């Protein structure tokens, strides 16, 4: 599924990122995105009190496009929206208005601040995206790793959007990539991130499934050594118990980074990016539940 040359390139890039303290694992990969013929509205502040902003990638063609709000990963401790330009560019090229928000991170904050920030970003998008080429009635939420966890809680635990006068029904659909939806923190750092064992139930998305969730797609690398398959199984079981609409997709020989790395020049894009695009279109059109699984 991945070319040997791509594997070598990625290894070299990630190694360079570790050698350069100022570089994340995707900073150098993102240099290969190339020219973008759409428009980018960057640095739009959605939470002035916490200094949080977002970037919007707009397709070159006009009209109102379905909206993809994507939260990046980084163990709730690292990452910036600028590092994930490759997501914005690729999906805008495929006809989506793409929003990349930032959120506060540990150690400055702990759970549930990450999801509260996501709710604030979503509320801003809902109110303002029409001015930036997006359709406020077709907003999808998505993310990778910690970002998928954040978006997953936004779609299941109604308390976060309720703070902004919204419900998960405002979300047209959710696509999670390698999301730790229902894990139990064991490392000392992650125990602190989620405020100790007494609070773990509040960070597991499956605990909040009640049948009112938007349709979901759970994408996962079959050889992911960081986030286990059990996260998808537990969330899927909760959705099954409440008659939820969802699809799961596992990719052989793909690991934790590879599933989002597919959006970059360093990996083959298919089938992950084509699958993601098709799922996103089905969610935006409200046809996922009618489509074959």
PDB file of C-alpha atoms in Angstrom, residues 21-290:
ATOM      1  CA  UNK A  21      13.514  20.999  17.896  1.00  0.00           C
ATOM      2  CA  UNK A  22      11.416  23.565  16.038  1.00  0.00           C
ATOM      3  CA  UNK A  23       9.957  20.979  13.657  1.00  0.00           C
ATOM      4  CA  UNK A  24       6.963  18.766  14.315  1.00  0.00           C
ATOM      5  CA  UNK A  25       6.638  15.381  12.629  1.00  0.00           C
ATOM      6  CA  UNK A  26       4.591  16.992   9.827  1.00  0.00           C
ATOM      7  CA  UNK A  27       6.322  20.368   9.403  1.00  0.00           C
ATOM      8  CA  UNK A  28       8.736  19.138   6.745  1.00  0.00           C
ATOM      9  CA  UNK A  29       6.221  16.818   5.082  1.00  0.00           C
ATOM     10  CA  UNK A  30       3.931  19.807   4.643  1.00  0.00           C
ATOM     11  CA  UNK A  31       6.553  21.580   2.531  1.00  0.00           C
ATOM     12  CA  UNK A  32       5.624  19.230  -0.319  1.00  0.00           C
ATOM     13  CA  UNK A  33       1.986  20.322  -0.538  1.00  0.00           C
ATOM     14  CA  UNK A  34       2.715  22.651  -3.446  1.00  0.00           C
ATOM     15  CA  UNK A  35       0.703  25.484  -4.897  1.00  0.00           C
ATOM     16  CA  UNK A  36      -2.940  25.837  -3.911  1.00  0.00           C
ATOM     17  CA  UNK A  37      -5.291  27.577  -6.315  1.00  0.00           C
ATOM     18  CA  UNK A  38      -8.043  28.084  -3.750  1.00  0.00           C
ATOM     19  CA  UNK A  39      -8.119  30.691  -0.992  1.00  0.00           C
ATOM     20  CA  UNK A  40      -6.970  30.562   2.624  1.00  0.00           C
ATOM     21  CA  UNK A  41      -8.499  32.730   5.336  1.00  0.00           C
ATOM     22  CA  UNK A  42      -5.907  32.408   8.082  1.00  0.00           C
ATOM     23  CA  UNK A  43      -5.714  33.427  11.713  1.00  0.00           C
ATOM     24  CA  UNK A  44      -9.444  33.997  12.251  1.00  0.00           C
ATOM     25  CA  UNK A  45      -9.962  34.361  16.005  1.00  0.00           C
ATOM     26  CA  UNK A  46     -12.804  32.334  17.461  1.00  0.00           C
ATOM     27  CA  UNK A  47     -11.902  32.663  21.158  1.00  0.00           C
ATOM     28  CA  UNK A  48     -10.148  35.933  21.933  1.00  0.00           C
ATOM     29  CA  UNK A  49     -10.045  35.220  25.673  1.00  0.00           C
ATOM     30  CA  UNK A  50      -7.897  32.142  25.153  1.00  0.00           C
ATOM     31  CA  UNK A  51      -6.072  33.405  22.062  1.00  0.00           C
ATOM     32  CA  UNK A  52      -7.450  30.676  19.775  1.00  0.00           C
ATOM     33  CA  UNK A  53      -7.754  30.984  16.005  1.00  0.00           C
ATOM     34  CA  UNK A  54      -8.526  28.868  12.960  1.00  0.00           C
ATOM     35  CA  UNK A  55      -7.650  28.699   9.267  1.00  0.00           C
ATOM     36  CA  UNK A  56     -10.161  28.133   6.468  1.00  0.00           C
ATOM     37  CA  UNK A  57      -9.226  26.548   3.134  1.00  0.00           C
ATOM     38  CA  UNK A  58     -11.679  27.406   0.358  1.00  0.00           C
ATOM     39  CA  UNK A  59     -12.040  25.559  -2.970  1.00  0.00           C
ATOM     40  CA  UNK A  60     -11.161  27.467  -6.135  1.00  0.00           C
ATOM     41  CA  UNK A  61     -14.709  27.080  -7.471  1.00  0.00           C
ATOM     42  CA  UNK A  62     -17.436  29.252  -5.991  1.00  0.00           C
ATOM     43  CA  UNK A  63     -20.674  28.283  -4.293  1.00  0.00           C
ATOM     44  CA  UNK A  64     -21.530  26.906  -0.867  1.00  0.00           C
ATOM     45  CA  UNK A  65     -19.478  23.810  -0.127  1.00  0.00           C
ATOM     46  CA  UNK A  66     -19.833  21.157   2.557  1.00  0.00           C
ATOM     47  CA  UNK A  67     -17.642  21.978   5.538  1.00  0.00           C
ATOM     48  CA  UNK A  68     -15.006  19.767   7.148  1.00  0.00           C
ATOM     49  CA  UNK A  69     -13.759  20.863  10.577  1.00  0.00           C
ATOM     50  CA  UNK A  70     -10.590  18.897  11.352  1.00  0.00           C
ATOM     51  CA  UNK A  71      -8.754  18.715  14.683  1.00  0.00           C
ATOM     52  CA  UNK A  72      -5.138  17.536  14.631  1.00  0.00           C
ATOM     53  CA  UNK A  73      -3.558  15.068  17.033  1.00  0.00           C
ATOM     54  CA  UNK A  74      -0.565  15.291  19.329  1.00  0.00           C
ATOM     55  CA  UNK A  75      -1.476  13.479  22.559  1.00  0.00           C
ATOM     56  CA  UNK A  76      -3.410  16.553  23.739  1.00  0.00           C
ATOM     57  CA  UNK A  77       0.021  18.125  24.294  1.00  0.00           C
ATOM     58  CA  UNK A  78       1.373  19.363  20.962  1.00  0.00           C
ATOM     59  CA  UNK A  79       0.550  20.411  17.405  1.00  0.00           C
ATOM     60  CA  UNK A  80      -0.673  23.512  15.604  1.00  0.00           C
ATOM     61  CA  UNK A  81      -3.158  24.133  12.832  1.00  0.00           C
ATOM     62  CA  UNK A  82      -0.404  25.401  10.501  1.00  0.00           C
ATOM     63  CA  UNK A  83       1.309  22.005  10.547  1.00  0.00           C
ATOM     64  CA  UNK A  84      -1.766  20.390   9.006  1.00  0.00           C
ATOM     65  CA  UNK A  85      -2.025  22.553   5.926  1.00  0.00           C
ATOM     66  CA  UNK A  86      -1.844  19.364   3.858  1.00  0.00           C
ATOM     67  CA  UNK A  87      -5.307  18.362   5.137  1.00  0.00           C
ATOM     68  CA  UNK A  88      -6.790  21.751   4.289  1.00  0.00           C
ATOM     69  CA  UNK A  89      -5.308  21.852   0.805  1.00  0.00           C
ATOM     70  CA  UNK A  90      -6.121  18.254  -0.154  1.00  0.00           C
ATOM     71  CA  UNK A  91      -9.742  18.329   0.963  1.00  0.00           C
ATOM     72  CA  UNK A  92     -10.357  21.812  -0.449  1.00  0.00           C
ATOM     73  CA  UNK A  93      -9.116  20.501  -3.780  1.00  0.00           C
ATOM     74  CA  UNK A  94     -11.790  17.822  -3.421  1.00  0.00           C
ATOM     75  CA  UNK A  95     -14.605  20.323  -2.963  1.00  0.00           C
ATOM     76  CA  UNK A  96     -14.812  20.940   0.789  1.00  0.00           C
ATOM     77  CA  UNK A  97     -14.451  24.129   2.764  1.00  0.00           C
ATOM     78  CA  UNK A  98     -11.937  22.990   5.377  1.00  0.00           C
ATOM     79  CA  UNK A  99     -11.504  24.489   8.840  1.00  0.00           C
ATOM     80  CA  UNK A 100      -8.415  23.777  10.955  1.00  0.00           C
ATOM     81  CA  UNK A 101      -8.843  25.105  14.522  1.00  0.00           C
ATOM     82  CA  UNK A 102      -6.304  25.270  17.305  1.00  0.00           C
ATOM     83  CA  UNK A 103      -7.064  24.264  20.895  1.00  0.00           C
ATOM     84  CA  UNK A 104      -5.331  24.647  24.247  1.00  0.00           C
ATOM     85  CA  UNK A 105      -3.104  21.797  25.411  1.00  0.00           C
ATOM     86  CA  UNK A 106      -1.592  20.146  28.437  1.00  0.00           C
ATOM     87  CA  UNK A 107       0.127  21.263  30.684  1.00  0.00           C
ATOM     88  CA  UNK A 108      -1.613  24.637  30.291  1.00  0.00           C
ATOM     89  CA  UNK A 109      -5.003  22.912  30.588  1.00  0.00           C
ATOM     90  CA  UNK A 110      -6.449  19.466  31.201  1.00  0.00           C
ATOM     91  CA  UNK A 111      -9.577  17.690  30.030  1.00  0.00           C
ATOM     92  CA  UNK A 112     -12.259  18.872  29.279  1.00  0.00           C
ATOM     93  CA  UNK A 113     -10.708  22.162  28.056  1.00  0.00           C
ATOM     94  CA  UNK A 114      -9.742  20.577  24.715  1.00  0.00           C
ATOM     95  CA  UNK A 115     -13.356  19.700  23.909  1.00  0.00           C
ATOM     96  CA  UNK A 116     -14.646  23.020  25.230  1.00  0.00           C
ATOM     97  CA  UNK A 117     -12.318  24.739  22.764  1.00  0.00           C
ATOM     98  CA  UNK A 118     -13.601  22.492  19.987  1.00  0.00           C
ATOM     99  CA  UNK A 119     -17.191  23.422  20.852  1.00  0.00           C
ATOM    100  CA  UNK A 120     -16.282  27.116  20.696  1.00  0.00           C
ATOM    101  CA  UNK A 121     -14.682  26.597  17.287  1.00  0.00           C
ATOM    102  CA  UNK A 122     -17.690  24.674  16.000  1.00  0.00           C
ATOM    103  CA  UNK A 123     -20.101  27.366  17.206  1.00  0.00           C
ATOM    104  CA  UNK A 124     -18.016  30.023  15.431  1.00  0.00           C
ATOM    105  CA  UNK A 125     -18.017  27.964  12.247  1.00  0.00           C
ATOM    106  CA  UNK A 126     -21.757  27.419  12.429  1.00  0.00           C
ATOM    107  CA  UNK A 127     -22.344  31.186  12.718  1.00  0.00           C
ATOM    108  CA  UNK A 128     -19.709  32.441  10.280  1.00  0.00           C
ATOM    109  CA  UNK A 129     -18.837  29.819   7.680  1.00  0.00           C
ATOM    110  CA  UNK A 130     -21.410  31.132   5.202  1.00  0.00           C
ATOM    111  CA  UNK A 131     -19.178  34.162   4.733  1.00  0.00           C
ATOM    112  CA  UNK A 132     -16.267  31.887   3.826  1.00  0.00           C
ATOM    113  CA  UNK A 133     -17.774  29.635   1.181  1.00  0.00           C
ATOM    114  CA  UNK A 134     -19.247  26.994   3.459  1.00  0.00           C
ATOM    115  CA  UNK A 135     -22.712  25.594   4.029  1.00  0.00           C
ATOM    116  CA  UNK A 136     -23.638  25.865   7.754  1.00  0.00           C
ATOM    117  CA  UNK A 137     -26.174  23.061   7.347  1.00  0.00           C
ATOM    118  CA  UNK A 138     -23.524  20.593   6.116  1.00  0.00           C
ATOM    119  CA  UNK A 139     -20.760  20.696   8.711  1.00  0.00           C
ATOM    120  CA  UNK A 140     -18.717  17.547   9.347  1.00  0.00           C
ATOM    121  CA  UNK A 141     -16.319  17.116  12.256  1.00  0.00           C
ATOM    122  CA  UNK A 142     -13.192  15.022  11.987  1.00  0.00           C
ATOM    123  CA  UNK A 143      -9.730  14.533  13.393  1.00  0.00           C
ATOM    124  CA  UNK A 144      -6.748  12.267  13.817  1.00  0.00           C
ATOM    125  CA  UNK A 145      -5.704  10.600  17.078  1.00  0.00           C
ATOM    126  CA  UNK A 146      -6.278  13.078  19.943  1.00  0.00           C
ATOM    127  CA  UNK A 147      -8.124  15.239  17.427  1.00  0.00           C
ATOM    128  CA  UNK A 148     -10.470  12.346  16.647  1.00  0.00           C
ATOM    129  CA  UNK A 149     -11.027  11.863  20.373  1.00  0.00           C
ATOM    130  CA  UNK A 150     -11.935  15.544  20.734  1.00  0.00           C
ATOM    131  CA  UNK A 151     -14.283  15.520  17.741  1.00  0.00           C
ATOM    132  CA  UNK A 152     -15.806  12.240  18.909  1.00  0.00           C
ATOM    133  CA  UNK A 153     -16.712  13.692  22.290  1.00  0.00           C
ATOM    134  CA  UNK A 154     -18.141  16.766  20.593  1.00  0.00           C
ATOM    135  CA  UNK A 155     -20.430  14.449  18.610  1.00  0.00           C
ATOM    136  CA  UNK A 156     -21.521  12.316  21.583  1.00  0.00           C
ATOM    137  CA  UNK A 157     -21.472  14.373  24.793  1.00  0.00           C
ATOM    138  CA  UNK A 158     -24.138  17.015  24.274  1.00  0.00           C
ATOM    139  CA  UNK A 159     -22.917  19.195  27.153  1.00  0.00           C
ATOM    140  CA  UNK A 160     -20.175  20.813  25.084  1.00  0.00           C
ATOM    141  CA  UNK A 161     -22.342  22.170  22.284  1.00  0.00           C
ATOM    142  CA  UNK A 162     -25.163  22.935  24.718  1.00  0.00           C
ATOM    143  CA  UNK A 163     -22.928  25.631  26.199  1.00  0.00           C
ATOM    144  CA  UNK A 164     -23.322  27.399  22.838  1.00  0.00           C
ATOM    145  CA  UNK A 165     -27.003  26.747  22.360  1.00  0.00           C
ATOM    146  CA  UNK A 166     -26.388  23.842  19.981  1.00  0.00           C
ATOM    147  CA  UNK A 167     -26.834  20.066  19.982  1.00  0.00           C
ATOM    148  CA  UNK A 168     -24.897  17.266  18.252  1.00  0.00           C
ATOM    149  CA  UNK A 169     -27.688  17.409  15.677  1.00  0.00           C
ATOM    150  CA  UNK A 170     -25.915  20.475  14.261  1.00  0.00           C
ATOM    151  CA  UNK A 171     -23.139  18.076  13.203  1.00  0.00           C
ATOM    152  CA  UNK A 172     -23.900  16.452   9.855  1.00  0.00           C
ATOM    153  CA  UNK A 173     -21.414  13.645  10.401  1.00  0.00           C
ATOM    154  CA  UNK A 174     -18.197  12.538  12.099  1.00  0.00           C
ATOM    155  CA  UNK A 175     -15.102  10.896  10.596  1.00  0.00           C
ATOM    156  CA  UNK A 176     -12.521   9.695  13.090  1.00  0.00           C
ATOM    157  CA  UNK A 177      -9.030   8.554  12.146  1.00  0.00           C
ATOM    158  CA  UNK A 178      -7.148   6.416  14.699  1.00  0.00           C
ATOM    159  CA  UNK A 179      -9.233   7.833  17.538  1.00  0.00           C
ATOM    160  CA  UNK A 180      -8.682   6.745  21.177  1.00  0.00           C
ATOM    161  CA  UNK A 181     -12.398   7.000  21.899  1.00  0.00           C
ATOM    162  CA  UNK A 182     -12.664   4.618  24.802  1.00  0.00           C
ATOM    163  CA  UNK A 183      -9.243   3.979  26.305  1.00  0.00           C
ATOM    164  CA  UNK A 184      -8.006   4.016  29.905  1.00  0.00           C
ATOM    165  CA  UNK A 185      -4.941   6.226  30.449  1.00  0.00           C
ATOM    166  CA  UNK A 186      -2.012   4.410  32.031  1.00  0.00           C
ATOM    167  CA  UNK A 187       1.004   6.702  31.592  1.00  0.00           C
ATOM    168  CA  UNK A 188       1.666   9.215  34.344  1.00  0.00           C
ATOM    169  CA  UNK A 189       1.290  12.121  31.935  1.00  0.00           C
ATOM    170  CA  UNK A 190      -2.018  11.002  30.434  1.00  0.00           C
ATOM    171  CA  UNK A 191      -3.443  10.308  33.890  1.00  0.00           C
ATOM    172  CA  UNK A 192      -2.748  13.978  34.638  1.00  0.00           C
ATOM    173  CA  UNK A 193      -4.133  15.096  31.266  1.00  0.00           C
ATOM    174  CA  UNK A 194      -7.472  13.492  32.188  1.00  0.00           C
ATOM    175  CA  UNK A 195      -7.452  14.390  35.895  1.00  0.00           C
ATOM    176  CA  UNK A 196      -7.092  10.939  37.393  1.00  0.00           C
ATOM    177  CA  UNK A 197      -9.092   7.697  37.374  1.00  0.00           C
ATOM    178  CA  UNK A 198     -12.202   9.236  38.933  1.00  0.00           C
ATOM    179  CA  UNK A 199     -12.642  11.290  35.766  1.00  0.00           C
ATOM    180  CA  UNK A 200     -11.805   8.715  33.089  1.00  0.00           C
ATOM    181  CA  UNK A 201     -15.456   7.912  32.357  1.00  0.00           C
ATOM    182  CA  UNK A 202     -15.957  11.534  31.271  1.00  0.00           C
ATOM    183  CA  UNK A 203     -13.399  11.224  28.468  1.00  0.00           C
ATOM    184  CA  UNK A 204     -14.741   8.014  26.880  1.00  0.00           C
ATOM    185  CA  UNK A 205     -17.074   8.854  24.015  1.00  0.00           C
ATOM    186  CA  UNK A 206     -18.985   5.585  24.145  1.00  0.00           C
ATOM    187  CA  UNK A 207     -20.317   6.454  27.585  1.00  0.00           C
ATOM    188  CA  UNK A 208     -22.369   9.280  26.085  1.00  0.00           C
ATOM    189  CA  UNK A 209     -23.926   7.502  23.121  1.00  0.00           C
ATOM    190  CA  UNK A 210     -27.711   7.677  23.426  1.00  0.00           C
ATOM    191  CA  UNK A 211     -28.991   7.413  19.862  1.00  0.00           C
ATOM    192  CA  UNK A 212     -28.904  11.118  19.012  1.00  0.00           C
ATOM    193  CA  UNK A 213     -25.413  11.077  17.524  1.00  0.00           C
ATOM    194  CA  UNK A 214     -24.681  12.111  13.943  1.00  0.00           C
ATOM    195  CA  UNK A 215     -23.692   9.332  11.507  1.00  0.00           C
ATOM    196  CA  UNK A 216     -20.102   8.234  12.056  1.00  0.00           C
ATOM    197  CA  UNK A 217     -17.186   6.740  10.138  1.00  0.00           C
ATOM    198  CA  UNK A 218     -14.355   5.167  12.145  1.00  0.00           C
ATOM    199  CA  UNK A 219     -11.155   4.687  10.110  1.00  0.00           C
ATOM    200  CA  UNK A 220      -8.207   2.834  11.619  1.00  0.00           C
ATOM    201  CA  UNK A 221      -4.860   1.350  10.659  1.00  0.00           C
ATOM    202  CA  UNK A 222      -4.796  -2.402  11.259  1.00  0.00           C
ATOM    203  CA  UNK A 223      -1.215  -2.253  12.584  1.00  0.00           C
ATOM    204  CA  UNK A 224      -1.659   0.846  14.744  1.00  0.00           C
ATOM    205  CA  UNK A 225       0.620   0.236  17.722  1.00  0.00           C
ATOM    206  CA  UNK A 226      -0.391   3.430  19.550  1.00  0.00           C
ATOM    207  CA  UNK A 227      -4.198   3.376  19.519  1.00  0.00           C
ATOM    208  CA  UNK A 228      -5.704  -0.082  19.801  1.00  0.00           C
ATOM    209  CA  UNK A 229      -8.571  -1.512  17.773  1.00  0.00           C
ATOM    210  CA  UNK A 230     -10.522  -1.900  21.003  1.00  0.00           C
ATOM    211  CA  UNK A 231     -11.357   1.812  20.856  1.00  0.00           C
ATOM    212  CA  UNK A 232     -13.316   1.312  17.652  1.00  0.00           C
ATOM    213  CA  UNK A 233     -14.926  -1.869  18.974  1.00  0.00           C
ATOM    214  CA  UNK A 234     -16.131  -0.219  22.184  1.00  0.00           C
ATOM    215  CA  UNK A 235     -17.533   2.855  20.464  1.00  0.00           C
ATOM    216  CA  UNK A 236     -19.088   0.642  17.796  1.00  0.00           C
ATOM    217  CA  UNK A 237     -20.740  -1.513  20.479  1.00  0.00           C
ATOM    218  CA  UNK A 238     -22.250   1.574  22.094  1.00  0.00           C
ATOM    219  CA  UNK A 239     -23.569   2.767  18.743  1.00  0.00           C
ATOM    220  CA  UNK A 240     -24.997  -0.686  17.998  1.00  0.00           C
ATOM    221  CA  UNK A 241     -26.790  -0.721  21.341  1.00  0.00           C
ATOM    222  CA  UNK A 242     -28.569   2.523  20.476  1.00  0.00           C
ATOM    223  CA  UNK A 243     -29.223   1.927  16.787  1.00  0.00           C
ATOM    224  CA  UNK A 244     -26.570   4.369  15.618  1.00  0.00           C
ATOM    225  CA  UNK A 245     -25.549   4.759  11.988  1.00  0.00           C
ATOM    226  CA  UNK A 246     -21.828   4.149  11.522  1.00  0.00           C
ATOM    227  CA  UNK A 247     -19.209   2.499   9.342  1.00  0.00           C
ATOM    228  CA  UNK A 248     -15.808   1.104  10.245  1.00  0.00           C
ATOM    229  CA  UNK A 249     -12.856   0.777   7.882  1.00  0.00           C
ATOM    230  CA  UNK A 250      -9.556  -0.926   8.722  1.00  0.00           C
ATOM    231  CA  UNK A 251      -6.475  -0.592   6.506  1.00  0.00           C
ATOM    232  CA  UNK A 252      -3.921  -3.435   6.334  1.00  0.00           C
ATOM    233  CA  UNK A 253      -0.262  -2.483   6.876  1.00  0.00           C
ATOM    234  CA  UNK A 254      -1.200   1.046   7.995  1.00  0.00           C
ATOM    235  CA  UNK A 255      -0.120   2.367  11.372  1.00  0.00           C
ATOM    236  CA  UNK A 256      -0.982   5.346  13.508  1.00  0.00           C
ATOM    237  CA  UNK A 257       0.808   8.041  11.517  1.00  0.00           C
ATOM    238  CA  UNK A 258       0.266   6.430   8.129  1.00  0.00           C
ATOM    239  CA  UNK A 259      -3.493   6.862   8.166  1.00  0.00           C
ATOM    240  CA  UNK A 260      -3.172  10.657   8.218  1.00  0.00           C
ATOM    241  CA  UNK A 261       0.138  10.610   6.358  1.00  0.00           C
ATOM    242  CA  UNK A 262      -1.844   9.346   3.365  1.00  0.00           C
ATOM    243  CA  UNK A 263      -2.904  12.969   2.798  1.00  0.00           C
ATOM    244  CA  UNK A 264       0.712  14.008   2.188  1.00  0.00           C
ATOM    245  CA  UNK A 265       3.007  13.650  -0.814  1.00  0.00           C
ATOM    246  CA  UNK A 266       5.105  11.063   1.031  1.00  0.00           C
ATOM    247  CA  UNK A 267       2.455   8.318   0.901  1.00  0.00           C
ATOM    248  CA  UNK A 268       0.197   6.823  -1.732  1.00  0.00           C
ATOM    249  CA  UNK A 269      -3.120   8.609  -1.318  1.00  0.00           C
ATOM    250  CA  UNK A 270      -5.362   5.666  -2.182  1.00  0.00           C
ATOM    251  CA  UNK A 271      -7.432   4.115  -0.878  1.00  0.00           C
ATOM    252  CA  UNK A 272      -7.436   6.125   2.349  1.00  0.00           C
ATOM    253  CA  UNK A 273      -7.954   9.596   0.902  1.00  0.00           C
ATOM    254  CA  UNK A 274     -10.464   8.431  -1.702  1.00  0.00           C
ATOM    255  CA  UNK A 275     -12.386   6.539   1.006  1.00  0.00           C
ATOM    256  CA  UNK A 276     -12.310   9.559   3.318  1.00  0.00           C
ATOM    257  CA  UNK A 277     -13.597  11.778   0.510  1.00  0.00           C
ATOM    258  CA  UNK A 278     -16.420   9.406  -0.403  1.00  0.00           C
ATOM    259  CA  UNK A 279     -17.470   8.998   3.232  1.00  0.00           C
ATOM    260  CA  UNK A 280     -17.400  12.775   3.683  1.00  0.00           C
ATOM    261  CA  UNK A 281     -19.611  13.258   0.644  1.00  0.00           C
ATOM    262  CA  UNK A 282     -22.077  10.656   1.864  1.00  0.00           C
ATOM    263  CA  UNK A 283     -22.221  12.290   5.287  1.00  0.00           C
ATOM    264  CA  UNK A 284     -22.653  15.758   3.829  1.00  0.00           C
ATOM    265  CA  UNK A 285     -25.458  14.506   1.570  1.00  0.00           C
ATOM    266  CA  UNK A 286     -27.101  12.480   4.333  1.00  0.00           C
ATOM    267  CA  UNK A 287     -26.746   9.214   2.431  1.00  0.00           C
ATOM    268  CA  UNK A 288     -24.277   7.223   4.552  1.00  0.00           C
ATOM    269  CA  UNK A 289     -26.981   5.176   6.250  1.00  0.00           C
ATOM    270  CA  UNK A 290     -28.544   4.331   2.887  1.00  0.00           C
TER     271      UNK A 290
END
